[in-house]
Coordinates of C-alpha atoms in Angstrom, one line a residue:
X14 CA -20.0 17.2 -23.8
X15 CA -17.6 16.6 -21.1
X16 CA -15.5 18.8 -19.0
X17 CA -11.7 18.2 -19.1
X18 CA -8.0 20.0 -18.4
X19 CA -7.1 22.3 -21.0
X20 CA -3.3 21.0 -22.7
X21 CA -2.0 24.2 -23.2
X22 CA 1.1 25.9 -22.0
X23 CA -0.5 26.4 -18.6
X24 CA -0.8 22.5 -18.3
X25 CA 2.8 22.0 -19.2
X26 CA 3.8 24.5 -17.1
X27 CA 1.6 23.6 -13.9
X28 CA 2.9 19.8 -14.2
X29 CA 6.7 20.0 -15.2
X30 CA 7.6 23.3 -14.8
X31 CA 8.6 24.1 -18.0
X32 CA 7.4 27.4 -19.9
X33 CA 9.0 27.4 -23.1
X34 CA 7.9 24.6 -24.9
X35 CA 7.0 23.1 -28.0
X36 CA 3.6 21.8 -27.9
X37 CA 2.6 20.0 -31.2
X38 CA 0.0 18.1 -32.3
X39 CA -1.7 16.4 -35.2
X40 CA -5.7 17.2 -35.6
X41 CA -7.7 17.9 -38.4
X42 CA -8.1 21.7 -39.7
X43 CA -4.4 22.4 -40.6
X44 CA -1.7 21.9 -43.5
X45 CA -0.9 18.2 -43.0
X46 CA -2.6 18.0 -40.3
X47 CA -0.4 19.9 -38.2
X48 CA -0.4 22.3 -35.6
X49 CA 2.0 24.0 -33.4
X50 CA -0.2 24.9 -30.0
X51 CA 3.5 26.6 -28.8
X52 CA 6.5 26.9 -29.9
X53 CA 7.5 24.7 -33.9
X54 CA 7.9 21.9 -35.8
X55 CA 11.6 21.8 -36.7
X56 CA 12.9 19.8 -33.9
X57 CA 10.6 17.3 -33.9
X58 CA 10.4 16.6 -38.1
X59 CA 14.4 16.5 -37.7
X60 CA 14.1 13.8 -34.8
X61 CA 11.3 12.2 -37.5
X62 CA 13.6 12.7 -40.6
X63 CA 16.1 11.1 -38.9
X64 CA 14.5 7.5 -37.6
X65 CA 13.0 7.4 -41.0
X66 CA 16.1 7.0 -42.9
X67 CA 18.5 5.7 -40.5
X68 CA 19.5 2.1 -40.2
X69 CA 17.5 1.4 -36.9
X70 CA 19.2 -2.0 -36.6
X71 CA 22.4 -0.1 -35.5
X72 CA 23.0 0.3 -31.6
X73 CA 24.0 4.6 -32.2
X74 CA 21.0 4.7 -34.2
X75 CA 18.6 3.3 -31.6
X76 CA 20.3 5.2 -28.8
X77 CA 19.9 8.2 -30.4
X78 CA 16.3 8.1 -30.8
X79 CA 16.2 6.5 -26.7
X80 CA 18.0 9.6 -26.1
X81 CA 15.2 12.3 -27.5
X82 CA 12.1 10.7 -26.4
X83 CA 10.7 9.2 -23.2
X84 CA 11.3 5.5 -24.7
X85 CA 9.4 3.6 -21.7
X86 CA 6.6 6.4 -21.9
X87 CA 6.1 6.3 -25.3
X88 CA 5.7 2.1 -25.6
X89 CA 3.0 2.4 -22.6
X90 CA 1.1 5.1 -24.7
X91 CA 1.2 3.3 -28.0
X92 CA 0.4 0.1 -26.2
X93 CA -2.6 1.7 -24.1
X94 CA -3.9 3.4 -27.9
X95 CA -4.3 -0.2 -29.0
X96 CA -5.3 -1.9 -26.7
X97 CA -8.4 0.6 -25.9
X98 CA -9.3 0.7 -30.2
X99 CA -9.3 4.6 -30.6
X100 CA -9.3 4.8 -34.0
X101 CA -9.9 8.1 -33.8
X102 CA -6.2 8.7 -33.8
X103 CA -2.5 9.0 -35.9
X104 CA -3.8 12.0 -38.0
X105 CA -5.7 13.3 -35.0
X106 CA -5.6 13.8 -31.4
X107 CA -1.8 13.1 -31.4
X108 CA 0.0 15.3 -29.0
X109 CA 3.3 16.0 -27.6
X110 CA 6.1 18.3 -26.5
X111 CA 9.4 19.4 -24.7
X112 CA 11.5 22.3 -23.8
X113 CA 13.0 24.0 -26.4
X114 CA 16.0 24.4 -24.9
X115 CA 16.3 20.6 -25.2
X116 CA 16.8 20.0 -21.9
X117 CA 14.4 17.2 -21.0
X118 CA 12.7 14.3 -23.9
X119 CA 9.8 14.8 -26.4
X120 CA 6.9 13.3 -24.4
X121 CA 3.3 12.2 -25.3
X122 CA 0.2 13.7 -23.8
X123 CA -3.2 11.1 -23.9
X124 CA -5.9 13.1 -25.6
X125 CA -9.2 12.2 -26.6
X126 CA -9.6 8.1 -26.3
X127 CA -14.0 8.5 -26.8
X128 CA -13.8 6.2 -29.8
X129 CA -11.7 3.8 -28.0
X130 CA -13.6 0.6 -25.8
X131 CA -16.1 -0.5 -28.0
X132 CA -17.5 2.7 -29.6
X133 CA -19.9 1.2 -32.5
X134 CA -18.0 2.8 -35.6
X135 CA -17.8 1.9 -39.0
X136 CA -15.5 3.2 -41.6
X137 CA -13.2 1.6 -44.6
X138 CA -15.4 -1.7 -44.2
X139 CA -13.8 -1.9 -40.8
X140 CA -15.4 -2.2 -37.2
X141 CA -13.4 -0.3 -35.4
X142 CA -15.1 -0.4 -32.1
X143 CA -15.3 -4.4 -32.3
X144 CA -12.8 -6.2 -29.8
X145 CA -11.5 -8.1 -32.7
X146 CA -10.4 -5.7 -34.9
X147 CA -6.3 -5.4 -34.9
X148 CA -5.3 -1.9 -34.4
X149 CA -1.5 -3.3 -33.7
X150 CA -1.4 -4.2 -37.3
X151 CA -3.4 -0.9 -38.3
X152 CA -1.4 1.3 -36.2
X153 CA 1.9 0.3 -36.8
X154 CA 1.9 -0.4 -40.6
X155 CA 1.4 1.6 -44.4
X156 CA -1.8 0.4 -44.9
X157 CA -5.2 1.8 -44.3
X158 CA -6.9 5.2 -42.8
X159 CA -5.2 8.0 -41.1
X160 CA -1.8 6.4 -41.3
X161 CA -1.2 8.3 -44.1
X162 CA 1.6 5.6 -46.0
X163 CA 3.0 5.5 -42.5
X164 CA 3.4 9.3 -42.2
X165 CA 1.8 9.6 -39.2
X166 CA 3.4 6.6 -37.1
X167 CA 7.4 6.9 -37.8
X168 CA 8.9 6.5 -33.8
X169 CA 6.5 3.1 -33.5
X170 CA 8.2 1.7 -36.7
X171 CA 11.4 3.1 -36.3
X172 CA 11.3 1.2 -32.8
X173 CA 10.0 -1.9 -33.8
X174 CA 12.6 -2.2 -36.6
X175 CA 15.8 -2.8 -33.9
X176 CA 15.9 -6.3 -31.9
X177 CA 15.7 -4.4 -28.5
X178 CA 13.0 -2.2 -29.4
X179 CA 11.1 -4.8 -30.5
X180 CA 11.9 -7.3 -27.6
X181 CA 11.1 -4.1 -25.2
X182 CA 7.3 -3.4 -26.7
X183 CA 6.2 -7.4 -26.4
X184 CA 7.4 -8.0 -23.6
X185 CA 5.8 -4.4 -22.3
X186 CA 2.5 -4.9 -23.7
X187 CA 2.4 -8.8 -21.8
X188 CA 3.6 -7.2 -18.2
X189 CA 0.7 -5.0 -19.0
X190 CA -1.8 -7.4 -20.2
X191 CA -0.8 -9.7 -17.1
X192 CA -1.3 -6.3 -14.4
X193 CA -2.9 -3.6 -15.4
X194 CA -4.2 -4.2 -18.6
X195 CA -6.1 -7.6 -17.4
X196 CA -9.4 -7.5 -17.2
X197 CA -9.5 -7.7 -13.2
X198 CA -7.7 -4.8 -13.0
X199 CA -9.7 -2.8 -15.9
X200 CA -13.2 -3.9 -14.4
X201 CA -12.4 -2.5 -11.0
X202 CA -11.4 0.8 -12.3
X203 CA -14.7 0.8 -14.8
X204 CA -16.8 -0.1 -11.9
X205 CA -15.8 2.4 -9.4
X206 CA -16.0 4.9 -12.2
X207 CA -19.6 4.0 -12.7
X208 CA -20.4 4.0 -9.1
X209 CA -19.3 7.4 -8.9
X210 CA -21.1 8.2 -12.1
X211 CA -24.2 6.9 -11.3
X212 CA -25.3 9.5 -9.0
X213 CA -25.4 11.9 -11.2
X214 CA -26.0 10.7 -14.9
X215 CA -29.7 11.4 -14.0
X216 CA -29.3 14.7 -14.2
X217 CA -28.0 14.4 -18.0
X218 CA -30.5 12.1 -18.7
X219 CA -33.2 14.5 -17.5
X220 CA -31.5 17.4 -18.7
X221 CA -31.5 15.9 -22.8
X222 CA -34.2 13.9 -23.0
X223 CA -31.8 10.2 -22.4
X224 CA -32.9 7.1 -21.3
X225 CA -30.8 5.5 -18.3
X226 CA -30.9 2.0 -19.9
X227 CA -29.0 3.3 -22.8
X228 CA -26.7 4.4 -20.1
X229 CA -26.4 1.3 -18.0
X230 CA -25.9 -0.7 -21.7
X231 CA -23.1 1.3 -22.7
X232 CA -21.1 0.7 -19.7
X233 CA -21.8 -2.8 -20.0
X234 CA -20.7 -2.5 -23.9
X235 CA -17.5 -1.0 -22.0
X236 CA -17.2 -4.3 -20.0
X237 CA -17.5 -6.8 -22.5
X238 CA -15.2 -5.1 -25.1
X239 CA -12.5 -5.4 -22.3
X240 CA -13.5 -9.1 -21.5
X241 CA -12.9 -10.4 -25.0
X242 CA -9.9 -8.0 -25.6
X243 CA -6.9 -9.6 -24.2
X244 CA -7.6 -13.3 -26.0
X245 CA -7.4 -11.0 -29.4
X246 CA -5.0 -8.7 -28.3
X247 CA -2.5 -11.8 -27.9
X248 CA -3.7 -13.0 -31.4
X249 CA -2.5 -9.8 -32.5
X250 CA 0.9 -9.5 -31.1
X251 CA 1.4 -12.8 -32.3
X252 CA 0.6 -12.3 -35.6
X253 CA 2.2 -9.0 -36.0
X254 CA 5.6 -10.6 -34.8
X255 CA 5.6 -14.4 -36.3
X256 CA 5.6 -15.5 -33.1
X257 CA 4.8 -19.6 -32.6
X258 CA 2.5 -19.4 -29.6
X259 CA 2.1 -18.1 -26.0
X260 CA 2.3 -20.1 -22.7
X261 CA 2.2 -19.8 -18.9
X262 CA 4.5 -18.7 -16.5
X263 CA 4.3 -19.5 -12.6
X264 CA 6.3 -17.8 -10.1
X265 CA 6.8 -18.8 -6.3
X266 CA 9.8 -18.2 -3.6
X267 CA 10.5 -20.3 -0.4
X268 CA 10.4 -19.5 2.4
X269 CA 8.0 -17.5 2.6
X270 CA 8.4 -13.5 2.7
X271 CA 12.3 -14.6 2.3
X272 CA 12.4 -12.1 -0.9
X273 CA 10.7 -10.9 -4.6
X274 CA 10.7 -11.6 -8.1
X275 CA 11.3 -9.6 -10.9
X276 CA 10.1 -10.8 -14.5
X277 CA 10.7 -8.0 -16.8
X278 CA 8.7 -4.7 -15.7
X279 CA 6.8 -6.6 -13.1
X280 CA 8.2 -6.7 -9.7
X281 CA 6.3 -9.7 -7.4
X282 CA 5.7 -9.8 -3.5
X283 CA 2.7 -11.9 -3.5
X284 CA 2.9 -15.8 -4.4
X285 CA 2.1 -17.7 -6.4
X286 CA 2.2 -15.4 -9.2
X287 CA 0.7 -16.4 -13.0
X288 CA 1.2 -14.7 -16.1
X289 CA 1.4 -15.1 -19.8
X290 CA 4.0 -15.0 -22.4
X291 CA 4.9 -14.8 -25.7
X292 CA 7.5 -17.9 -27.0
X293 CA 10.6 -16.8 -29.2
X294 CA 10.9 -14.1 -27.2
X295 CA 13.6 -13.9 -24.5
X296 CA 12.3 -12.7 -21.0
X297 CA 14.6 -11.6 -18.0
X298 CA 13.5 -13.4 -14.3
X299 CA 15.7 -12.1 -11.2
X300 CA 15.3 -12.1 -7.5
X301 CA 16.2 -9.7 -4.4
X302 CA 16.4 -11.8 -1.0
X303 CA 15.3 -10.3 2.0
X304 CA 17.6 -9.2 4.4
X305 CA 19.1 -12.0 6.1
X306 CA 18.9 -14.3 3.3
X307 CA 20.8 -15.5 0.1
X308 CA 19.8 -17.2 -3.3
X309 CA 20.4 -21.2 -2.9
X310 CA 19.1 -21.9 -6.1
X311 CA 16.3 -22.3 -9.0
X312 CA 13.9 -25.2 -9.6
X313 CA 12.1 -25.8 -13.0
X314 CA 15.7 -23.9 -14.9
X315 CA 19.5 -24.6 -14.9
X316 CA 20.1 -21.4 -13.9
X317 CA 21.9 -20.4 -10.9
X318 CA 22.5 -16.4 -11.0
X319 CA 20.0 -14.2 -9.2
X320 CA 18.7 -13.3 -12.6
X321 CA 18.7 -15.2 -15.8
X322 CA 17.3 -14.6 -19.3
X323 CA 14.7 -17.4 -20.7
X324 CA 15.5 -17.3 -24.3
X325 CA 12.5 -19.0 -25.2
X326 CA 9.2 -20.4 -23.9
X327 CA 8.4 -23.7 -25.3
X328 CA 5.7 -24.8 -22.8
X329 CA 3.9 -23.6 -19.5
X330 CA 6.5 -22.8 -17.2
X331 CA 6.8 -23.1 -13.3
X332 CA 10.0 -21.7 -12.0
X333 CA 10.4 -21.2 -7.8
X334 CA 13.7 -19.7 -6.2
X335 CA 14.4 -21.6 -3.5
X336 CA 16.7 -18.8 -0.9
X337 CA 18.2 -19.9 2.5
X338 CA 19.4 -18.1 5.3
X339 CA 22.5 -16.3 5.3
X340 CA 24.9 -17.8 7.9
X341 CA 27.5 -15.4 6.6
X342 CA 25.6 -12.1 6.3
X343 CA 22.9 -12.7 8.9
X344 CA 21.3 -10.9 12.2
X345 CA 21.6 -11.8 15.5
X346 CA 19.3 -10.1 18.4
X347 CA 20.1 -9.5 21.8
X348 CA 18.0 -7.9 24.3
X349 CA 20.3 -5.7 26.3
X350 CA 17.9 -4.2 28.9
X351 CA 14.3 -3.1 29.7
X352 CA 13.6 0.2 31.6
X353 CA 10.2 1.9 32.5
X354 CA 9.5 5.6 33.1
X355 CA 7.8 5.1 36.3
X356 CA 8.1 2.9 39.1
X357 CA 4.4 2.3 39.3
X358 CA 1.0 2.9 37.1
X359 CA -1.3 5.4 38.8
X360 CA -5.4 4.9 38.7
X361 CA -7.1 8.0 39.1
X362 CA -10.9 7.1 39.2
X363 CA -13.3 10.1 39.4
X364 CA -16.5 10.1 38.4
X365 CA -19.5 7.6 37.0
X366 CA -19.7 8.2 33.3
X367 CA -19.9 5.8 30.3
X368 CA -16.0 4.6 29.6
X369 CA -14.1 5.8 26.7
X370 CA -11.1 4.1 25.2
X371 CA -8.7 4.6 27.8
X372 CA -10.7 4.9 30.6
X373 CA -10.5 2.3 33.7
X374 CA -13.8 1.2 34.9
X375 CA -13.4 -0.2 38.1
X376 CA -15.6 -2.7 39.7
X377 CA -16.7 -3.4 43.2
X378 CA -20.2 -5.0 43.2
X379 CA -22.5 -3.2 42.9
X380 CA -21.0 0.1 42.0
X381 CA -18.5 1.0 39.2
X382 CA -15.9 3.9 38.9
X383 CA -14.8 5.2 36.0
X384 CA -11.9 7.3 35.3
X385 CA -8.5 8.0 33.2
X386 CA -5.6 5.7 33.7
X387 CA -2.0 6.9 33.1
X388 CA 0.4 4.7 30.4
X389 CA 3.2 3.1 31.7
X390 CA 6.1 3.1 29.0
X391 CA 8.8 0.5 28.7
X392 CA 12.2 1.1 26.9
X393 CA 13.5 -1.9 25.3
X394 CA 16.8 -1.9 23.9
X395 CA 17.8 -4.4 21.7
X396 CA 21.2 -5.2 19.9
X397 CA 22.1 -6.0 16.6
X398 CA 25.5 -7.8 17.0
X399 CA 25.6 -9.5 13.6
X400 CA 26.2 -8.7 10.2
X401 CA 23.3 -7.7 8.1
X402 CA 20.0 -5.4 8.9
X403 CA 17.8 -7.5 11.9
X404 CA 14.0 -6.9 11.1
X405 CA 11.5 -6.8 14.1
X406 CA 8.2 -8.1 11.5
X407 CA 5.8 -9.0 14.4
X408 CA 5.2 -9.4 18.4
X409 CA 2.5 -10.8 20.7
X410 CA 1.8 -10.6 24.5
X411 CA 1.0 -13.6 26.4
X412 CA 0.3 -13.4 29.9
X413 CA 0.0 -16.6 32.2
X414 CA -2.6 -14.7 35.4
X415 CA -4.8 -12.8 33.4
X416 CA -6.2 -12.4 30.1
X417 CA -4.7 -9.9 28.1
X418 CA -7.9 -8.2 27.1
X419 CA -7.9 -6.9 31.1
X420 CA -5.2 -4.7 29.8
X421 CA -3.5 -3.1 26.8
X422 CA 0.3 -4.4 26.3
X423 CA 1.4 -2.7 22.6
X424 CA 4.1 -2.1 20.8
X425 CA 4.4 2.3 20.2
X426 CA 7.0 1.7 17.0
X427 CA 5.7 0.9 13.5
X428 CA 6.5 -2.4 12.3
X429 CA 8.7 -3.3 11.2
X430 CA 11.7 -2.3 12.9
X431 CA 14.9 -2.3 11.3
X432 CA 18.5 -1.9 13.5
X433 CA 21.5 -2.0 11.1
X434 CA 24.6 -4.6 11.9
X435 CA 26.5 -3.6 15.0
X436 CA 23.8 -1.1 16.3
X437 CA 21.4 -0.8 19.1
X438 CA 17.8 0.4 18.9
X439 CA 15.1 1.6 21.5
X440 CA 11.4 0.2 21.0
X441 CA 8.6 1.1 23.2
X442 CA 5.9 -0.6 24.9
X443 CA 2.8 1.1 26.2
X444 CA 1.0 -0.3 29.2
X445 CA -2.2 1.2 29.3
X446 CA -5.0 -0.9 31.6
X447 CA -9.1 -0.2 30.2
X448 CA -12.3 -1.8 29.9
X449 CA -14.0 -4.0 33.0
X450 CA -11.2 -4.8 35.9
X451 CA -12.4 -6.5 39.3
X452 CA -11.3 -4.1 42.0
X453 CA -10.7 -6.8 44.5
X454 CA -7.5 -8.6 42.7
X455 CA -6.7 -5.2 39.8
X456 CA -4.4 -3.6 41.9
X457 CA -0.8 -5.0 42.2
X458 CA 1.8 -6.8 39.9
X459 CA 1.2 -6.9 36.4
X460 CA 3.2 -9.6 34.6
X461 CA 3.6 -10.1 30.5
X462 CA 5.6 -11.1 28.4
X463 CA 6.4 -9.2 25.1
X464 CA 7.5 -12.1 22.1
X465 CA 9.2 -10.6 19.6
X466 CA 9.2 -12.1 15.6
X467 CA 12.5 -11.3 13.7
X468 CA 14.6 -12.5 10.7
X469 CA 18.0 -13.8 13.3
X470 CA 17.7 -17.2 11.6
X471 CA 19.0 -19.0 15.3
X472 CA 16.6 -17.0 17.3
X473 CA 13.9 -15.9 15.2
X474 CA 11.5 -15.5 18.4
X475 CA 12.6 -13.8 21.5
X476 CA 10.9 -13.3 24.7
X477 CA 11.1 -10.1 26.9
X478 CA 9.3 -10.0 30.4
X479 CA 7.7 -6.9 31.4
X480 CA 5.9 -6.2 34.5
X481 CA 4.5 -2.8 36.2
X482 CA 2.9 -2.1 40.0
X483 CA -0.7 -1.0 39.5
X484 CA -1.7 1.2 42.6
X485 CA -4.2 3.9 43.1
X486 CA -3.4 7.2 43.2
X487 CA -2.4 8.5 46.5
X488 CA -1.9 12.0 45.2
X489 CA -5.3 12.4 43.3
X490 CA -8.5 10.8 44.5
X491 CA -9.3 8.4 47.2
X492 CA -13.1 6.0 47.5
X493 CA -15.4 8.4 49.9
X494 CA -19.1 7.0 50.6
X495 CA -22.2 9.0 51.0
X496 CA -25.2 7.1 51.4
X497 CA -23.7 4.5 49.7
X498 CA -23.1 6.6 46.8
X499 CA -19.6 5.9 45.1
X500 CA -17.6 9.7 44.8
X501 CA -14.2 10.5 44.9
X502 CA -12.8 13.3 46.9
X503 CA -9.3 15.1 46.5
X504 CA -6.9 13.4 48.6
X505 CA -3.3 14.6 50.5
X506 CA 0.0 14.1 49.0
X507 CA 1.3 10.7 48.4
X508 CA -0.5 9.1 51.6
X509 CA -2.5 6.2 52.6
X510 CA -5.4 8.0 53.8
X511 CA -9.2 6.8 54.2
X512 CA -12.2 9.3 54.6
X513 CA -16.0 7.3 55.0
X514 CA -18.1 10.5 54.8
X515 CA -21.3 10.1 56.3
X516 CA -22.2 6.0 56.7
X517 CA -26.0 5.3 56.7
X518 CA -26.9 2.5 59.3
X519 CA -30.3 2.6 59.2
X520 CA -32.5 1.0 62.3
X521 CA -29.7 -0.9 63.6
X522 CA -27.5 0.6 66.8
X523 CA -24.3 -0.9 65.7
X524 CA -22.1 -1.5 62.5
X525 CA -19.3 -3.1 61.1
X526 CA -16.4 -1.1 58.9
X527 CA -14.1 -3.3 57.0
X528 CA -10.7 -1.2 56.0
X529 CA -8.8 -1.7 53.0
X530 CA -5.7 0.0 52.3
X531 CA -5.0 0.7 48.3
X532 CA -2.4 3.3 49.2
X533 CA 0.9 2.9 48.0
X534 CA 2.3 3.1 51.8
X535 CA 1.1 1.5 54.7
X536 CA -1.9 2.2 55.8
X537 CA -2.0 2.5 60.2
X538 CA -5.1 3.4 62.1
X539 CA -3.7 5.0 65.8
X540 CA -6.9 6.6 66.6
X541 CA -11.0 7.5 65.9
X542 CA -12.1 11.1 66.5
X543 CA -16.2 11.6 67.8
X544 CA -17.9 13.6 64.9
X545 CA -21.2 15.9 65.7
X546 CA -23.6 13.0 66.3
X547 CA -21.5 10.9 69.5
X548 CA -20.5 7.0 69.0
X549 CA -18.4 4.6 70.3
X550 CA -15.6 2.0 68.9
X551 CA -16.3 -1.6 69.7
X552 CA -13.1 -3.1 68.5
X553 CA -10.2 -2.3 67.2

């Protein structure tokens, strides 16, 4: 037993919206095996009556039939019924609707695929649940059970006898085979299903009296039928069509990330890219450039269009679409200014904790202060004075004083950044300083510089200096010592001031003070004041 979505009205309903509906299907337990969950027949057996004995060869014809079902649907669903072996299937657990009010396409609703994947079961003399067996040949003929003297599969065969139809589901099932039919593809999904399962198939096992190993063995029965599949699969789709043989085709693009490729359903953004194909049967290759570039030309074909049609693969095929930048339609960046938000970044150390992204932790041996920082913000804007879209794809930071892991330089805009032909745009930079900074040489100019990576093909990399005063914060806290004990005490208005607290001197009569100003004005000592216990100022 297994727990599942009810197909009823409420389904249909939930998912497309629709509520009055015809929602057939053929199962076992009713006059030709037909029942009518909502809704009736007569729509669909006219759309039937009329594939059956039209001429399917004729363009009307075929459009006709395009027009009343979901055509590219309805290939992927035959195609996935085969390739998985449910034989369990074309008299039975066949379903499918639309609106009556005709308004939207008769669509087909996957239902009940256990027998499919290598489920051990004879019938007829036939293995159905063996990878070899040729359910193309079963499920889109006359001959043998369930199809009922081809009753029960009339919008497969009326497809299959016009050129395009015919043309469409070959070259459908290979894009599949090559993605995600392919065994890669099928594994991973099997596996993370079985990880999931595995948690809790104990229960069942405990539950009925199983055995885990039968378990373990049938998803492994699960695996195997996939990894033979494809190799008969393509035995199959040859047969069925009189086709010669099937071959290799290799796909690549230069430069780099200068575009894609499209070969018939597949579109392709990672290269190289392998798949394979069936000869005699035409298959249509195109490219899309990138912004900022054009197609130059095709090696390994004649062809010089965007997209072409191979009529015919006679051998393992390499074909690469060579592009070049656009010197007509093409970017061009200019860096009209850079302004920050503030005219300095403010430190506001307060107490000793553990640091936390963001935080500065301060160091002056032996102590160490940690506290928030405040981001300094940087408004670029850039200009696109040239005629197609400039794309921003990457940046880096270099910095010639310090490393840059003494402070965060980043970019706040997602990459990548797209300004349109004859338009400005405004990226920001966050300067945000963390992590383990030497109080002695922190404070004071930071310098970077931003580099940014773009598609202008004569300046694809562009620097932009950025730099930012780093003071502490003359409005927050200031360093007071107690016993040597680092704390920080609230501070006047925007002022260089300098409080010691009480200074421990031990034994000796006499010390020595050093004075650092960190203020951002200057900092001007014009007298000392006696506190309760009397002392006197050597120097000054």
């Amino acid at each position: 037993y297994n727990l599942r979505e009810r197909q009823d009205r409420h389904y249909i309903n939930e998912l497309f919206g629709y509520e009055d509906i015809d929602l057939l299907e053929r199962t076992f337990g009713y006059d030709e095996n037909k029942n009518a969950i909502e809704g009736d027949w007569l729509a669909y057996d006219s759309l039937e009556y009329f594939v059956e004995n039209s001429d399917m060869s004729l363009e009307v014809n075929f459009q006709h039939l395009k027009d009343n079902i979901h055509y590219d649907e309805f290939i992927d669903y035959w195609i996935l019924e085969v390739f998985a072996g449910n034989f369990d299937w074309l008299s039975n657990n066949i379903k499918f609707w639309r609106p009556r009010s005709g308004e939207d396409k008769w669509r087909w609703l996957l239902w009940d695929v256990d027998h499919g994947l290598g489920l051990d079961y004879e019938y007829g003399g036939v293995s159905w649940g063996d990878p070899a067996t040729d359910h193309l040949a079963w499920s889109t003929g006359f001959e043998g059970p369930r199809v009922w003297g081809g009753a029960n599969n009339r919008i497969i065969r009326a497809i299959l006898r016009n050129d395009k139809g015919r043309i469409n589901f070959i070259n459908r099932f290979a894009d599949l085979l090559n993605t995600k039919l392919s065994y890669s593809a099928i594994l991973g999904v099997i596996d993370s299903l079985a990880n999931i399962l595995s948690l809790d198939i104990h229960y069942q096992a405990d539950r009925w009296n199983g055995d885990m190993a039968d378990w373990y063995n049938s998803v492994d029965n699960i695996r195997n039928f996939v990894l033979d599949r494809q190799q008969h699969i393509n035995n199959h789709i040859t047969n069925k069509f009189d086709l010669d043989s099937i071959y290799q085709v290799t796909l690549d693009i230069q430069p780099v990330n200068s575009g894609t490729i499209q070969i018939n359903s597949i579109p392709i953004s990672t290269f190289p890219w392998s798949g394979t194909y069936f000869s005699n049967v035409p298959i249509t290759i195109s490219v899309t450039p990138s912004i900022g570039f054009a197609m130059d030309h095709w090696e390994g074909t004649d062809n010089t269009t965007d997209t072409f049609i191979l009529d015919s693969l006679e051998q393992d095929t390499s074909i690469i679409a060579i592009l070049m930048p656009d010197s007509i339609l093409a970017p061009s960046i200019n860096i009209l200014g850079v302004n920050t938000e503030q005219e300095y970044l403010l430190v506001n150390p307060q107490t000793y904790e553990p640091p936390e992204l963001g935080d500065c932790l301060i160091m002056n041996y032996p102590y160490e202060y940690v506290g928030p920082c405040d981001s300094a913000y940087f408004d670029i804007v850039i200009q696109n004075s040239g005629t197609a879209h400039l794309i921003i794809n990457d940046y880096h930071f270099t910095d010639e004083l310090f490393p840059i892991v003494d402070n965060r330089w980043n970019v706040v805009d997602t990459l990548p950044i797209i300004i349109p032909p004859a338009s400005n745009d405004t990226i920001q930079v966050r300067f945000i300083p963390w992590r383990y900074t030497n109080f002695d040489y922190w404070f004071g100019i930071r310098e970077n510089t931003l580099v940014l990576e773009n598609n202008d093909p004569d300046n694809d990399s562009v620097s932009v200096s950025l730099s930012i005063p780093v003071v502490l914060n003359g409005t927050g806290y200031t360093l007071s010592i107690y016993g040597w004990t680092p704390e920080w005490t609230a501070d006047g208005p925007n002022q260089p001031i300098v409080d010691f607290g009480t200074v421990s001197i031990g034994d000796s009569l006499d010390t020595t003070i050093v004075l650092t100003s960190y203020g951002i004005e200057e900092l001007e000592v014009d007298g000392v004041l006696p506190a309760e216990i009397p002392f006197s100022l050597v120097a000054d």
